[in-house]
PDB file of C-alpha atoms in Angstrom:
ATOM      1  CA  UNK A 346       0.000   0.000   0.000  1.00  0.00           C
ATOM      2  CA  UNK A 347       1.363   3.406  -1.001  1.00  0.00           C
ATOM      3  CA  UNK A 348      -0.293   6.747  -0.386  1.00  0.00           C
ATOM      4  CA  UNK A 349       0.181  10.494  -0.758  1.00  0.00           C
ATOM      5  CA  UNK A 350      -0.761  13.314   1.581  1.00  0.00           C
ATOM      6  CA  UNK A 351      -4.377  14.207   0.790  1.00  0.00           C
ATOM      7  CA  UNK A 352      -5.415  10.672  -0.198  1.00  0.00           C
ATOM      8  CA  UNK A 353      -8.304   9.098   1.692  1.00  0.00           C
ATOM      9  CA  UNK A 354      -7.780   6.020   3.808  1.00  0.00           C
ATOM     10  CA  UNK A 355     -10.921   3.883   3.924  1.00  0.00           C
ATOM     11  CA  UNK A 356     -11.307   1.190   6.572  1.00  0.00           C
ATOM     12  CA  UNK A 357     -14.122  -1.189   5.716  1.00  0.00           C
ATOM     13  CA  UNK A 358     -16.058  -2.639   8.646  1.00  0.00           C
ATOM     14  CA  UNK A 359     -14.919  -6.117   9.593  1.00  0.00           C
ATOM     15  CA  UNK A 360     -17.825  -6.882  11.970  1.00  0.00           C
ATOM     16  CA  UNK A 361     -21.548  -6.656  11.273  1.00  0.00           C
ATOM     17  CA  UNK A 362     -22.955  -3.348  12.489  1.00  0.00           C
ATOM     18  CA  UNK A 363     -19.633  -1.487  12.513  1.00  0.00           C
ATOM     19  CA  UNK A 364     -19.395   1.581  10.268  1.00  0.00           C
ATOM     20  CA  UNK A 365     -16.698   2.059   7.677  1.00  0.00           C
ATOM     21  CA  UNK A 366     -14.249   4.827   8.554  1.00  0.00           C
ATOM     22  CA  UNK A 367     -12.837   7.392   6.175  1.00  0.00           C
ATOM     23  CA  UNK A 368      -9.952   9.707   6.896  1.00  0.00           C
ATOM     24  CA  UNK A 369      -7.582  12.022   5.061  1.00  0.00           C
ATOM     25  CA  UNK A 370      -3.886  11.216   5.152  1.00  0.00           C
ATOM     26  CA  UNK A 371      -2.153  14.276   6.603  1.00  0.00           C
ATOM     27  CA  UNK A 372       1.391  12.979   6.970  1.00  0.00           C
ATOM     28  CA  UNK A 373       3.582  10.181   5.667  1.00  0.00           C
ATOM     29  CA  UNK A 374       6.163   8.562   7.926  1.00  0.00           C
ATOM     30  CA  UNK A 375       8.134   7.077   5.015  1.00  0.00           C
ATOM     31  CA  UNK A 376       9.160   8.876   1.813  1.00  0.00           C
ATOM     32  CA  UNK A 377       8.002   5.942  -0.346  1.00  0.00           C
ATOM     33  CA  UNK A 378       4.370   6.347   0.844  1.00  0.00           C
ATOM     34  CA  UNK A 379       4.197   3.111   2.830  1.00  0.00           C
ATOM     35  CA  UNK A 380       2.496   2.902   6.246  1.00  0.00           C
ATOM     36  CA  UNK A 381       2.119   4.057   8.919  1.00  0.00           C
ATOM     37  CA  UNK A 382       0.126   7.187   8.124  1.00  0.00           C
ATOM     38  CA  UNK A 383      -1.146  10.119  10.157  1.00  0.00           C
ATOM     39  CA  UNK A 384      -4.866  10.312   9.397  1.00  0.00           C
ATOM     40  CA  UNK A 385      -7.526  12.918  10.237  1.00  0.00           C
ATOM     41  CA  UNK A 386     -10.819  11.047  10.572  1.00  0.00           C
ATOM     42  CA  UNK A 387     -13.786  12.713   8.886  1.00  0.00           C
ATOM     43  CA  UNK A 388     -16.296  11.512  11.506  1.00  0.00           C
ATOM     44  CA  UNK A 389     -14.442  12.889  14.552  1.00  0.00           C
ATOM     45  CA  UNK A 390     -11.915  15.374  13.109  1.00  0.00           C
ATOM     46  CA  UNK A 391      -9.270  13.689  15.316  1.00  0.00           C
ATOM     47  CA  UNK A 392      -5.861  12.541  14.106  1.00  0.00           C
ATOM     48  CA  UNK A 393      -4.187   9.232  14.749  1.00  0.00           C
ATOM     49  CA  UNK A 394      -1.333   7.136  13.446  1.00  0.00           C
ATOM     50  CA  UNK A 395      -2.628   4.177  11.451  1.00  0.00           C
ATOM     51  CA  UNK A 396      -1.015   0.916  10.426  1.00  0.00           C
ATOM     52  CA  UNK A 397      -3.699  -0.186   7.909  1.00  0.00           C
ATOM     53  CA  UNK A 398      -4.669  -3.835   7.636  1.00  0.00           C
ATOM     54  CA  UNK A 399      -6.277  -5.905   4.913  1.00  0.00           C
ATOM     55  CA  UNK A 400      -9.642  -4.135   5.382  1.00  0.00           C
ATOM     56  CA  UNK A 401      -8.118  -0.812   4.265  1.00  0.00           C
ATOM     57  CA  UNK A 402      -7.703   0.791   0.880  1.00  0.00           C
ATOM     58  CA  UNK A 403      -6.523   4.153  -0.458  1.00  0.00           C
ATOM     59  CA  UNK A 404      -8.635   6.489  -2.604  1.00  0.00           C
ATOM     60  CA  UNK A 405      -7.211   9.528  -4.375  1.00  0.00           C
ATOM     61  CA  UNK A 406      -8.648  12.864  -3.232  1.00  0.00           C
ATOM     62  CA  UNK A 407     -10.488  13.401  -6.538  1.00  0.00           C
ATOM     63  CA  UNK A 408     -12.330  10.036  -6.412  1.00  0.00           C
ATOM     64  CA  UNK A 409     -16.043  10.236  -5.648  1.00  0.00           C
ATOM     65  CA  UNK A 410     -16.683   9.624  -1.950  1.00  0.00           C
ATOM     66  CA  UNK A 411     -18.896   6.562  -1.450  1.00  0.00           C
ATOM     67  CA  UNK A 412     -21.236   6.582   1.523  1.00  0.00           C
ATOM     68  CA  UNK A 413     -22.381   3.247   2.999  1.00  0.00           C
TER      69      UNK A 413
END
């Protein structure tokens, strides 16, 4: 997984009833764009460092935002 600042990190729910989470990558920790990432979550406006797992994918900032 490789990302750029401004890309969206999408975490799909892995348990029934959990919401998907979407955040904006605000900082890269490695110059090649590999994890971990600093992410500002759109639902809480809080930032956290994320080591994404298999439920995660990256969307470019210009991609249409899907709501589930």
